[in-house]
mmCIF file of C-alpha atoms in Angstrom:
data_model
loop_
_atom_site.group_PDB
_atom_site.id
_atom_site.type_symbol
_atom_site.label_atom_id
_atom_site.label_comp_id
_atom_site.label_asym_id
_atom_site.label_seq_id
_atom_site.Cartn_x
_atom_site.Cartn_y
_atom_site.Cartn_z
ATOM 1 C CA MET G 1 -6.435 26.117 2.429
ATOM 2 C CA THR G 2 -10.065 25.030 2.738
ATOM 3 C CA VAL G 3 -12.419 24.650 -0.226
ATOM 4 C CA LYS G 4 -15.581 22.775 -1.113
ATOM 5 C CA GLN G 5 -14.704 19.459 -2.730
ATOM 6 C CA VAL G 6 -16.496 16.990 -4.981
ATOM 7 C CA GLN G 7 -16.893 13.544 -3.400
ATOM 8 C CA ALA G 8 -14.539 11.144 -5.205
ATOM 9 C CA SER G 9 -15.297 7.498 -5.895
ATOM 10 C CA THR G 10 -13.602 5.018 -3.571
ATOM 11 C CA LEU G 11 -10.910 2.709 -4.924
ATOM 12 C CA VAL G 12 -10.043 -0.482 -3.078
ATOM 13 C CA LEU G 13 -6.523 -1.045 -4.366
ATOM 14 C CA PRO G 14 -5.412 -4.441 -5.730
ATOM 15 C CA ILE G 15 -3.703 -6.485 -2.984
ATOM 16 C CA ILE G 16 -0.321 -8.090 -3.648
ATOM 17 C CA ASP G 17 0.403 -10.871 -1.139
ATOM 18 C CA LEU G 18 4.110 -11.439 -0.517
ATOM 19 C CA ARG G 19 3.675 -14.855 1.149
ATOM 20 C CA ALA G 20 4.123 -17.037 -1.902
ATOM 21 C CA PHE G 21 7.194 -15.129 -3.069
ATOM 22 C CA LEU G 22 8.779 -15.215 0.389
ATOM 23 C CA SER G 23 8.155 -18.969 0.540
ATOM 24 C CA ASP G 24 9.261 -19.888 -3.004
ATOM 25 C CA PRO G 25 10.023 -17.154 -5.555
ATOM 26 C CA GLU G 26 10.017 -19.749 -8.358
ATOM 27 C CA SER G 27 6.506 -21.051 -7.678
ATOM 28 C CA ALA G 28 3.675 -20.482 -10.132
ATOM 29 C CA GLU G 29 1.728 -18.651 -7.419
ATOM 30 C CA ALA G 30 4.654 -16.288 -6.783
ATOM 31 C CA LYS G 31 5.101 -15.553 -10.490
ATOM 32 C CA ALA G 32 1.392 -14.823 -10.825
ATOM 33 C CA GLU G 33 1.653 -12.280 -7.987
ATOM 34 C CA CYS G 34 4.653 -10.690 -9.724
ATOM 35 C CA GLU G 35 2.612 -10.194 -12.897
ATOM 36 C CA LYS G 36 -0.347 -8.915 -10.864
ATOM 37 C CA ALA G 37 1.916 -6.368 -9.125
ATOM 38 C CA ALA G 38 3.319 -5.078 -12.418
ATOM 39 C CA GLU G 39 -0.172 -4.766 -13.913
ATOM 40 C CA ALA G 40 -1.547 -2.963 -10.846
ATOM 41 C CA LEU G 41 1.296 -0.457 -10.684
ATOM 42 C CA THR G 42 1.006 0.195 -14.419
ATOM 43 C CA LYS G 43 -2.756 0.785 -14.204
ATOM 44 C CA TYR G 44 -3.086 2.674 -10.910
ATOM 45 C CA SER G 45 0.502 3.782 -10.054
ATOM 46 C CA ALA G 46 -0.416 2.309 -6.661
ATOM 47 C CA LEU G 47 -1.241 -0.997 -5.002
ATOM 48 C CA ALA G 48 -1.712 -2.580 -1.568
ATOM 49 C CA VAL G 49 0.766 -5.075 -0.101
ATOM 50 C CA ARG G 50 0.164 -7.769 2.487
ATOM 51 C CA ASP G 51 3.403 -8.791 4.198
ATOM 52 C CA PRO G 52 3.126 -11.486 6.899
ATOM 53 C CA ARG G 53 6.219 -10.042 8.622
ATOM 54 C CA VAL G 54 4.540 -6.687 9.322
ATOM 55 C CA SER G 55 2.124 -6.531 12.264
ATOM 56 C CA GLU G 56 -0.504 -3.877 12.922
ATOM 57 C CA ASP G 57 0.862 -3.663 16.475
ATOM 58 C CA GLU G 58 4.151 -2.246 15.150
ATOM 59 C CA ASN G 59 2.245 0.303 13.068
ATOM 60 C CA ARG G 60 0.304 1.286 16.202
ATOM 61 C CA LYS G 61 3.502 1.840 18.223
ATOM 62 C CA PHE G 62 4.956 3.960 15.452
ATOM 63 C CA LEU G 63 1.809 6.080 15.033
ATOM 64 C CA ASP G 64 1.563 6.628 18.807
ATOM 65 C CA THR G 65 5.175 7.824 18.972
ATOM 66 C CA MET G 66 4.767 10.180 16.025
ATOM 67 C CA GLU G 67 1.500 11.614 17.394
ATOM 68 C CA ASP G 68 3.265 12.389 20.672
ATOM 69 C CA TYR G 69 6.239 13.897 18.838
ATOM 70 C CA PHE G 70 4.247 16.214 16.588
ATOM 71 C CA ALA G 71 1.924 17.189 19.476
ATOM 72 C CA GLN G 72 4.882 18.899 21.187
ATOM 73 C CA PRO G 73 4.914 22.717 21.170
ATOM 74 C CA TYR G 74 6.118 24.284 17.916
ATOM 75 C CA ASP G 75 9.367 25.606 19.386
ATOM 76 C CA ALA G 76 10.224 22.238 20.966
ATOM 77 C CA LYS G 77 10.458 20.687 17.497
ATOM 78 C CA LEU G 78 12.472 23.389 15.724
ATOM 79 C CA PRO G 79 15.897 22.264 17.094
ATOM 80 C CA ASP G 80 15.345 19.071 15.075
ATOM 81 C CA ALA G 81 15.255 20.956 11.730
ATOM 82 C CA ARG G 82 18.221 20.869 9.342
ATOM 83 C CA PRO G 83 17.466 23.382 6.552
ATOM 84 C CA ASP G 84 21.148 23.398 5.535
ATOM 85 C CA PHE G 85 20.679 19.789 4.412
ATOM 86 C CA GLY G 86 17.506 20.527 2.462
ATOM 87 C CA TYR G 87 15.485 19.138 5.387
ATOM 88 C CA GLN G 88 16.612 15.668 4.258
ATOM 89 C CA VAL G 89 17.116 14.683 7.912
ATOM 90 C CA GLY G 90 15.156 15.793 10.968
ATOM 91 C CA VAL G 91 11.945 17.781 11.015
ATOM 92 C CA THR G 92 10.395 19.973 8.315
ATOM 93 C CA PRO G 93 8.034 22.585 9.824
ATOM 94 C CA GLU G 94 4.538 23.146 8.511
ATOM 95 C CA ASN G 95 4.116 25.561 5.602
ATOM 96 C CA THR G 96 7.644 24.908 4.293
ATOM 97 C CA GLU G 97 7.135 22.400 1.497
ATOM 98 C CA LYS G 98 5.356 23.493 -1.685
ATOM 99 C CA PRO G 99 3.620 21.018 -4.011
ATOM 100 C CA ARG G 100 5.710 20.640 -7.164
ATOM 101 C CA CYS G 101 2.742 21.098 -9.479
ATOM 102 C CA GLY G 102 2.316 24.665 -8.260
ATOM 103 C CA ARG G 103 5.534 25.514 -10.165
ATOM 104 C CA ASP G 104 5.221 23.097 -13.098
ATOM 105 C CA GLU G 105 3.603 24.431 -16.272
ATOM 106 C CA SER G 106 3.063 20.964 -17.769
ATOM 107 C CA CYS G 107 1.283 19.811 -14.606
ATOM 108 C CA ASN G 108 -0.950 22.881 -14.592
ATOM 109 C CA ALA G 109 -1.801 22.289 -18.255
ATOM 110 C CA MET G 110 -2.753 18.682 -17.455
ATOM 111 C CA VAL G 111 -5.022 19.771 -14.591
ATOM 112 C CA ALA G 112 -6.704 22.348 -16.835
ATOM 113 C CA GLN G 113 -7.787 19.520 -19.161
ATOM 114 C CA MET G 114 -9.364 17.430 -16.373
ATOM 115 C CA ALA G 115 -13.104 17.080 -15.908
ATOM 116 C CA GLU G 116 -14.278 19.136 -12.940
ATOM 117 C CA GLU G 117 -14.948 16.090 -10.743
ATOM 118 C CA ASN G 118 -11.381 14.863 -11.253
ATOM 119 C CA LYS G 119 -9.546 18.108 -10.547
ATOM 120 C CA PRO G 120 -7.355 18.333 -7.451
ATOM 121 C CA LEU G 121 -7.977 20.839 -4.703
ATOM 122 C CA PRO G 122 -5.817 24.013 -4.859
ATOM 123 C CA TYR G 123 -2.097 23.229 -4.745
ATOM 124 C CA ASP G 124 -0.468 26.629 -5.220
ATOM 125 C CA GLY G 125 0.292 27.288 -1.544
ATOM 126 C CA THR G 126 2.510 25.623 1.054
ATOM 127 C CA ASP G 127 1.483 22.377 2.744
ATOM 128 C CA PRO G 128 0.379 22.727 6.389
ATOM 129 C CA LYS G 129 1.895 19.350 7.238
ATOM 130 C CA TRP G 130 5.041 18.715 9.263
ATOM 131 C CA ARG G 131 7.436 15.915 8.301
ATOM 132 C CA PHE G 132 10.303 14.023 9.906
ATOM 133 C CA PHE G 133 13.051 12.344 7.864
ATOM 134 C CA TRP G 134 14.968 9.399 9.342
ATOM 135 C CA ARG G 135 17.569 7.531 7.311
ATOM 136 C CA ILE G 136 16.999 3.771 6.835
ATOM 137 C CA GLY G 137 19.606 1.434 5.381
ATOM 138 C CA GLU G 138 23.353 1.508 4.935
ATOM 139 C CA ALA G 139 24.867 4.783 3.758
ATOM 140 C CA PRO G 140 27.346 4.779 0.858
ATOM 141 C CA LYS G 141 31.021 4.867 1.825
ATOM 142 C CA GLU G 142 31.650 7.411 -0.941
ATOM 143 C CA THR G 143 29.158 9.674 -2.701
ATOM 144 C CA GLN G 144 28.962 12.914 -4.679
ATOM 145 C CA PHE G 145 25.800 13.787 -2.739
ATOM 146 C CA GLN G 146 26.674 14.240 0.945
ATOM 147 C CA ARG G 147 23.685 16.523 1.548
ATOM 148 C CA LEU G 148 21.377 13.663 0.566
ATOM 149 C CA ASN G 149 23.139 11.260 2.943
ATOM 150 C CA ALA G 150 23.419 13.239 6.203
ATOM 151 C CA SER G 151 23.592 11.993 9.820
ATOM 152 C CA PRO G 152 20.313 11.365 11.711
ATOM 153 C CA VAL G 153 18.630 13.714 14.196
ATOM 154 C CA MET G 154 17.584 12.441 17.655
ATOM 155 C CA PRO G 155 14.698 14.366 19.334
ATOM 156 C CA ALA G 156 15.695 15.100 22.925
ATOM 157 C CA ALA G 157 12.429 14.084 24.589
ATOM 158 C CA PHE G 158 12.211 10.605 23.037
ATOM 159 C CA PRO G 159 14.811 8.111 24.352
ATOM 160 C CA GLN G 160 13.033 5.294 22.465
ATOM 161 C CA TRP G 161 13.247 7.201 19.161
ATOM 162 C CA GLU G 162 15.956 5.187 17.421
ATOM 163 C CA THR G 163 14.379 1.829 18.316
ATOM 164 C CA VAL G 164 10.885 2.838 17.218
ATOM 165 C CA MET G 165 12.046 4.450 13.977
ATOM 166 C CA ASN G 166 14.372 1.618 12.993
ATOM 167 C CA THR G 167 11.863 -1.109 13.863
ATOM 168 C CA TRP G 168 9.134 0.346 11.656
ATOM 169 C CA GLY G 169 11.534 1.680 9.042
ATOM 170 C CA TYR G 170 13.216 -1.646 8.381
ATOM 171 C CA LEU G 171 9.873 -3.479 8.268
ATOM 172 C CA MET G 172 8.776 -1.063 5.539
ATOM 173 C CA HIS G 173 12.154 -1.223 3.786
ATOM 174 C CA ASP G 174 12.122 -5.019 3.730
ATOM 175 C CA ALA G 175 8.543 -5.147 2.453
ATOM 176 C CA VAL G 176 9.158 -2.697 -0.397
ATOM 177 C CA SER G 177 12.454 -4.415 -1.284
ATOM 178 C CA VAL G 178 10.638 -7.731 -1.793
ATOM 179 C CA LEU G 179 7.997 -5.950 -3.855
ATOM 180 C CA ALA G 180 10.788 -4.370 -5.953
ATOM 181 C CA GLU G 181 12.083 -7.869 -6.768
ATOM 182 C CA MET G 182 8.567 -8.973 -7.708
ATOM 183 C CA LEU G 183 8.049 -5.936 -9.929
ATOM 184 C CA ALA G 184 11.332 -6.570 -11.731
ATOM 185 C CA ILE G 185 10.168 -10.108 -12.548
ATOM 186 C CA GLY G 186 6.724 -8.832 -13.538
ATOM 187 C CA PHE G 187 8.337 -6.360 -15.949
ATOM 188 C CA GLY G 188 10.578 -9.022 -17.505
ATOM 189 C CA LEU G 189 13.794 -7.781 -15.874
ATOM 190 C CA PRO G 190 16.302 -9.783 -13.786
ATOM 191 C CA ARG G 191 14.982 -10.228 -10.257
ATOM 192 C CA LYS G 192 17.650 -8.127 -8.515
ATOM 193 C CA THR G 193 17.604 -5.226 -10.995
ATOM 194 C CA PHE G 194 15.834 -2.701 -8.792
ATOM 195 C CA VAL G 195 17.156 -3.795 -5.389
ATOM 196 C CA ASP G 196 20.731 -3.698 -6.668
ATOM 197 C CA MET G 197 20.199 -0.154 -7.926
ATOM 198 C CA ALA G 198 18.608 0.812 -4.590
ATOM 199 C CA LYS G 199 21.465 -0.541 -2.456
ATOM 200 C CA TYR G 200 22.963 2.407 -0.504
ATOM 201 C CA GLY G 201 20.051 4.592 -1.600
ATOM 202 C CA PRO G 202 19.051 7.532 0.647
ATOM 203 C CA HIS G 203 15.943 5.711 1.901
ATOM 204 C CA LEU G 204 13.944 7.879 4.252
ATOM 205 C CA LEU G 205 11.342 6.986 6.822
ATOM 206 C CA ALA G 206 9.289 10.131 6.358
ATOM 207 C CA PRO G 207 6.195 10.367 8.578
ATOM 208 C CA THR G 208 4.076 13.475 8.099
ATOM 209 C CA GLY G 209 2.051 15.104 10.841
ATOM 210 C CA SER G 210 -0.990 17.316 10.239
ATOM 211 C CA ASP G 211 -2.623 19.112 13.172
ATOM 212 C CA LEU G 212 -6.337 18.421 12.803
ATOM 213 C CA GLU G 213 -7.215 20.797 15.617
ATOM 214 C CA LYS G 214 -5.919 23.606 13.389
ATOM 215 C CA TYR G 215 -6.588 22.038 9.979
ATOM 216 C CA GLY G 216 -9.522 19.683 10.603
ATOM 217 C CA LYS G 217 -12.199 21.276 8.414
ATOM 218 C CA VAL G 218 -13.544 19.297 5.448
ATOM 219 C CA GLY G 219 -11.842 20.499 2.263
ATOM 220 C CA THR G 220 -8.573 21.479 3.928
ATOM 221 C CA VAL G 221 -5.577 20.498 1.797
ATOM 222 C CA LEU G 222 -2.884 18.850 3.931
ATOM 223 C CA ALA G 223 -0.598 17.810 1.057
ATOM 224 C CA GLY G 224 -1.266 19.418 -2.314
ATOM 225 C CA PHE G 225 -1.426 17.611 -5.659
ATOM 226 C CA HIS G 226 1.968 16.078 -6.500
ATOM 227 C CA THR G 227 3.969 12.985 -7.379
ATOM 228 C CA ASP G 228 6.824 11.529 -5.326
ATOM 229 C CA LEU G 229 10.386 12.033 -6.573
ATOM 230 C CA ASN G 230 11.799 8.658 -5.441
ATOM 231 C CA PHE G 231 11.442 5.073 -6.759
ATOM 232 C CA LEU G 232 8.689 3.581 -4.606
ATOM 233 C CA THR G 233 6.811 5.015 -1.619
ATOM 234 C CA ILE G 234 5.342 2.703 1.020
ATOM 235 C CA HIS G 235 2.982 3.633 3.855
ATOM 236 C CA GLY G 236 1.385 1.921 6.800
ATOM 237 C CA LYS G 237 -2.349 2.473 7.166
ATOM 238 C CA SER G 238 -3.227 5.923 8.495
ATOM 239 C CA ARG G 239 -5.788 6.443 11.266
ATOM 240 C CA PHE G 240 -7.403 9.216 9.211
ATOM 241 C CA PRO G 241 -8.691 8.770 5.633
ATOM 242 C CA GLY G 242 -8.144 11.455 3.035
ATOM 243 C CA LEU G 243 -5.690 10.226 0.386
ATOM 244 C CA HIS G 244 -6.846 10.846 -3.183
ATOM 245 C CA VAL G 245 -4.998 9.102 -6.031
ATOM 246 C CA TRP G 246 -5.298 9.555 -9.781
ATOM 247 C CA THR G 247 -5.277 6.785 -12.378
ATOM 248 C CA ARG G 248 -3.122 7.335 -15.434
ATOM 249 C CA GLU G 249 -6.337 8.176 -17.296
ATOM 250 C CA GLY G 250 -6.846 11.084 -14.876
ATOM 251 C CA GLN G 251 -9.657 9.717 -12.712
ATOM 252 C CA LYS G 252 -9.611 10.942 -9.105
ATOM 253 C CA LEU G 253 -10.260 8.257 -6.489
ATOM 254 C CA LEU G 254 -10.287 8.110 -2.690
ATOM 255 C CA ALA G 255 -7.812 5.353 -1.832
ATOM 256 C CA LYS G 256 -8.945 2.719 0.628
ATOM 257 C CA VAL G 257 -6.209 0.505 2.060
ATOM 258 C CA PRO G 258 -7.536 -2.836 3.375
ATOM 259 C CA ASP G 259 -6.838 -3.665 7.017
ATOM 260 C CA GLY G 260 -3.492 -5.373 7.544
ATOM 261 C CA CYS G 261 -2.059 -3.974 4.308
ATOM 262 C CA LEU G 262 0.506 -1.388 3.281
ATOM 263 C CA LEU G 263 0.086 1.160 0.498
ATOM 264 C CA VAL G 264 2.709 1.466 -2.249
ATOM 265 C CA GLN G 265 2.933 4.233 -4.868
ATOM 266 C CA ALA G 266 5.211 4.672 -7.878
ATOM 267 C CA GLY G 267 7.568 7.650 -7.920
ATOM 268 C CA LYS G 268 9.506 9.563 -10.577
ATOM 269 C CA GLN G 269 12.505 7.205 -10.506
ATOM 270 C CA MET G 270 10.226 4.264 -11.363
ATOM 271 C CA GLN G 271 8.802 6.277 -14.254
ATOM 272 C CA TRP G 272 12.346 7.019 -15.460
ATOM 273 C CA LEU G 273 13.568 3.414 -15.294
ATOM 274 C CA THR G 274 10.481 2.107 -17.122
ATOM 275 C CA GLY G 275 10.594 4.830 -19.772
ATOM 276 C CA GLY G 276 7.135 6.043 -18.757
ATOM 277 C CA HIS G 277 5.509 2.579 -18.853
ATOM 278 C CA VAL G 278 4.714 3.190 -15.186
ATOM 279 C CA THR G 279 3.895 6.783 -14.348
ATOM 280 C CA ALA G 280 4.596 8.441 -11.018
ATOM 281 C CA GLY G 281 1.283 8.485 -9.187
ATOM 282 C CA PHE G 282 -0.393 11.843 -8.629
ATOM 283 C CA HIS G 283 -1.999 12.191 -5.218
ATOM 284 C CA GLU G 284 -3.158 14.663 -2.578
ATOM 285 C CA VAL G 285 -4.125 14.424 1.092
ATOM 286 C CA CYS G 286 -7.039 16.427 2.406
ATOM 287 C CA VAL G 287 -9.734 16.385 5.057
ATOM 288 C CA VAL G 288 -12.825 14.458 3.879
ATOM 289 C CA GLU G 289 -16.114 13.704 5.629
ATOM 290 C CA ASP G 290 -14.824 10.377 6.949
ATOM 291 C CA THR G 291 -11.845 12.177 8.498
ATOM 292 C CA LEU G 292 -14.282 13.809 10.934
ATOM 293 C CA LYS G 293 -15.433 10.393 12.190
ATOM 294 C CA SER G 294 -11.827 9.451 12.846
ATOM 295 C CA ILE G 295 -11.306 12.723 14.717
ATOM 296 C CA GLU G 296 -14.178 11.845 17.056
ATOM 297 C CA ARG G 297 -12.755 8.360 17.617
ATOM 298 C CA GLN G 298 -9.341 9.824 18.409
ATOM 299 C CA LYS G 299 -10.883 12.284 20.859
ATOM 300 C CA ALA G 300 -12.687 9.447 22.633
ATOM 301 C CA GLN G 301 -9.335 7.717 23.127
ATOM 302 C CA ASN G 302 -7.803 10.938 24.494
ATOM 303 C CA ARG G 303 -5.087 10.885 21.823
ATOM 304 C CA PRO G 304 -3.530 13.864 19.971
ATOM 305 C CA LEU G 305 -5.470 15.005 16.911
ATOM 306 C CA TRP G 306 -2.567 14.634 14.493
ATOM 307 C CA ARG G 307 -2.917 12.804 11.172
ATOM 308 C CA ILE G 308 0.218 10.693 10.724
ATOM 309 C CA SER G 309 1.340 9.024 7.517
ATOM 310 C CA SER G 310 3.825 6.243 8.289
ATOM 311 C CA THR G 311 5.729 6.720 5.029
ATOM 312 C CA LEU G 312 9.035 5.383 3.716
ATOM 313 C CA PHE G 313 10.633 6.737 0.529
ATOM 314 C CA TYR G 314 12.629 3.994 -1.213
ATOM 315 C CA HIS G 315 15.326 5.486 -3.459
ATOM 316 C CA ILE G 316 17.726 4.484 -6.177
ATOM 317 C CA ALA G 317 21.273 5.119 -4.883
ATOM 318 C CA SER G 318 22.349 8.720 -5.500
ATOM 319 C CA ASP G 319 25.400 7.820 -7.609
ATOM 320 C CA ASN G 320 23.557 5.415 -9.922
ATOM 321 C CA VAL G 321 22.382 6.510 -13.363
ATOM 322 C CA LEU G 322 18.680 6.641 -14.157
ATOM 323 C CA ARG G 323 17.852 5.437 -17.667
ATOM 324 C CA PRO G 324 15.114 3.225 -19.169
ATOM 325 C CA LEU G 325 15.976 -0.443 -18.655
ATOM 326 C CA GLY G 326 15.615 -3.624 -20.705
ATOM 327 C CA GLY G 327 12.630 -3.656 -23.013
ATOM 328 C CA PHE G 328 11.667 -0.180 -21.814
ATOM 329 C CA ALA G 329 14.772 1.307 -23.499
ATOM 330 C CA THR G 330 13.087 2.243 -26.785
ATOM 331 C CA PRO G 331 14.528 5.106 -28.866
ATOM 332 C CA GLN G 332 11.607 7.315 -27.865
ATOM 333 C CA ALA G 333 11.978 6.481 -24.149
ATOM 334 C CA LEU G 334 15.747 7.086 -24.224
ATOM 335 C CA LYS G 335 15.129 10.487 -25.770
ATOM 336 C CA GLN G 336 12.395 11.393 -23.301
ATOM 337 C CA TYR G 337 14.300 10.049 -20.274
ATOM 338 C CA PRO G 338 17.991 10.852 -20.868
ATOM 339 C CA ASP G 339 20.699 9.583 -18.530
ATOM 340 C CA ILE G 340 20.868 11.416 -15.207
ATOM 341 C CA LEU G 341 22.444 10.602 -11.860
ATOM 342 C CA ALA G 342 19.722 9.797 -9.315
ATOM 343 C CA GLY G 343 21.219 12.336 -6.922
ATOM 344 C CA LYS G 344 20.973 15.091 -9.559
ATOM 345 C CA GLN G 345 17.359 14.162 -10.234
ATOM 346 C CA VAL G 346 16.544 14.327 -6.500
ATOM 347 C CA GLN G 347 18.295 17.692 -6.065
ATOM 348 C CA ALA G 348 16.340 19.163 -8.957
ATOM 349 C CA GLU G 349 13.048 17.939 -7.497
ATOM 350 C CA LEU G 350 13.911 19.289 -4.035
ATOM 351 C CA GLY G 351 14.494 22.694 -5.582
ATOM 352 C CA PHE G 352 11.029 22.548 -7.150
ATOM 353 C CA ILE G 353 9.337 21.902 -3.780
ATOM 354 C CA SER G 354 11.352 24.558 -1.922
ATOM 355 C CA LEU G 355 13.319 22.188 0.327
ATOM 356 C CA MET G 356 16.770 22.706 -1.219
ATOM 357 C CA ASP G 357 18.305 25.909 -2.509
ATOM 358 C CA GLU G 358 18.161 25.705 -6.290
ATOM 359 C CA LYS G 359 21.651 27.289 -6.497
ATOM 360 C CA THR G 360 23.031 23.927 -5.340
ATOM 361 C CA VAL G 361 21.158 21.906 -7.961
#
């Protein structure tokens, strides 16, 4: 869908540097970064991370591989789809996933109250993006949620697939795991609270691919207005700008990720565990004026015109219970966020976005 859009202000996200924490988690500098991370996520539902273990060269290799994968003919990719597993492994074709807000009355009511300059672009259709899901991390030995913990899919034309996916996936997983420890400290919880709950989670390396030859007009919505259903989402820097984020006050901003940094956003499971202290971050991806400059640069390098997001969804383990923790467990929060198995919460969300048959929820 293509519409005229209002130019949003640019937000340079706060940068959380992991160096001090990796060196000495007990140092004053590390503790200050923990508090800074908690404040940033509370204010913006997003932040930037600088991890000395993650190189831009690895991001480049990953983006190159995914551009080549998505640039294959449509029918060459379809054997990699697993609709019977809610597309939770393998490829999801374009125009399959629907933004959750298109079916959520409370979300629509919130948008109706926004000032015109802060409103998202239309989000009532399907997203024209493709996606590939690749499991990262150890699977649980026993689980009630086998469909959320399925075996991986190997694309036939890419013998290097497993190495490339695991290399980038574990870099992202390790970075967001350290941040999860820092956030726990920043929120006054025991350091291992979140990482222990995320052990054996259905973490998914989940790159999207949007064909900018087909969908490269300014105002085209590539991923409609939504929040993520998981705990934390982490991305490498995309080659094409176009991510809008919303502050909890409802201000729409074009996110700018500094060079050498990763982008992290809060998801629904974070909102649940903090009793709404942190809200899942609303965002959309669309084609903006600066996207056109990146298209020209990509053409000059004779590379496929596919916008890739090098995304990893970091999850709470499916069989763990979501409930407000520690000081977040107020009577009001416990009423608003009642106990639910993380796997049940994920299944319900997948039904909303048309990836899993709601009869199984």
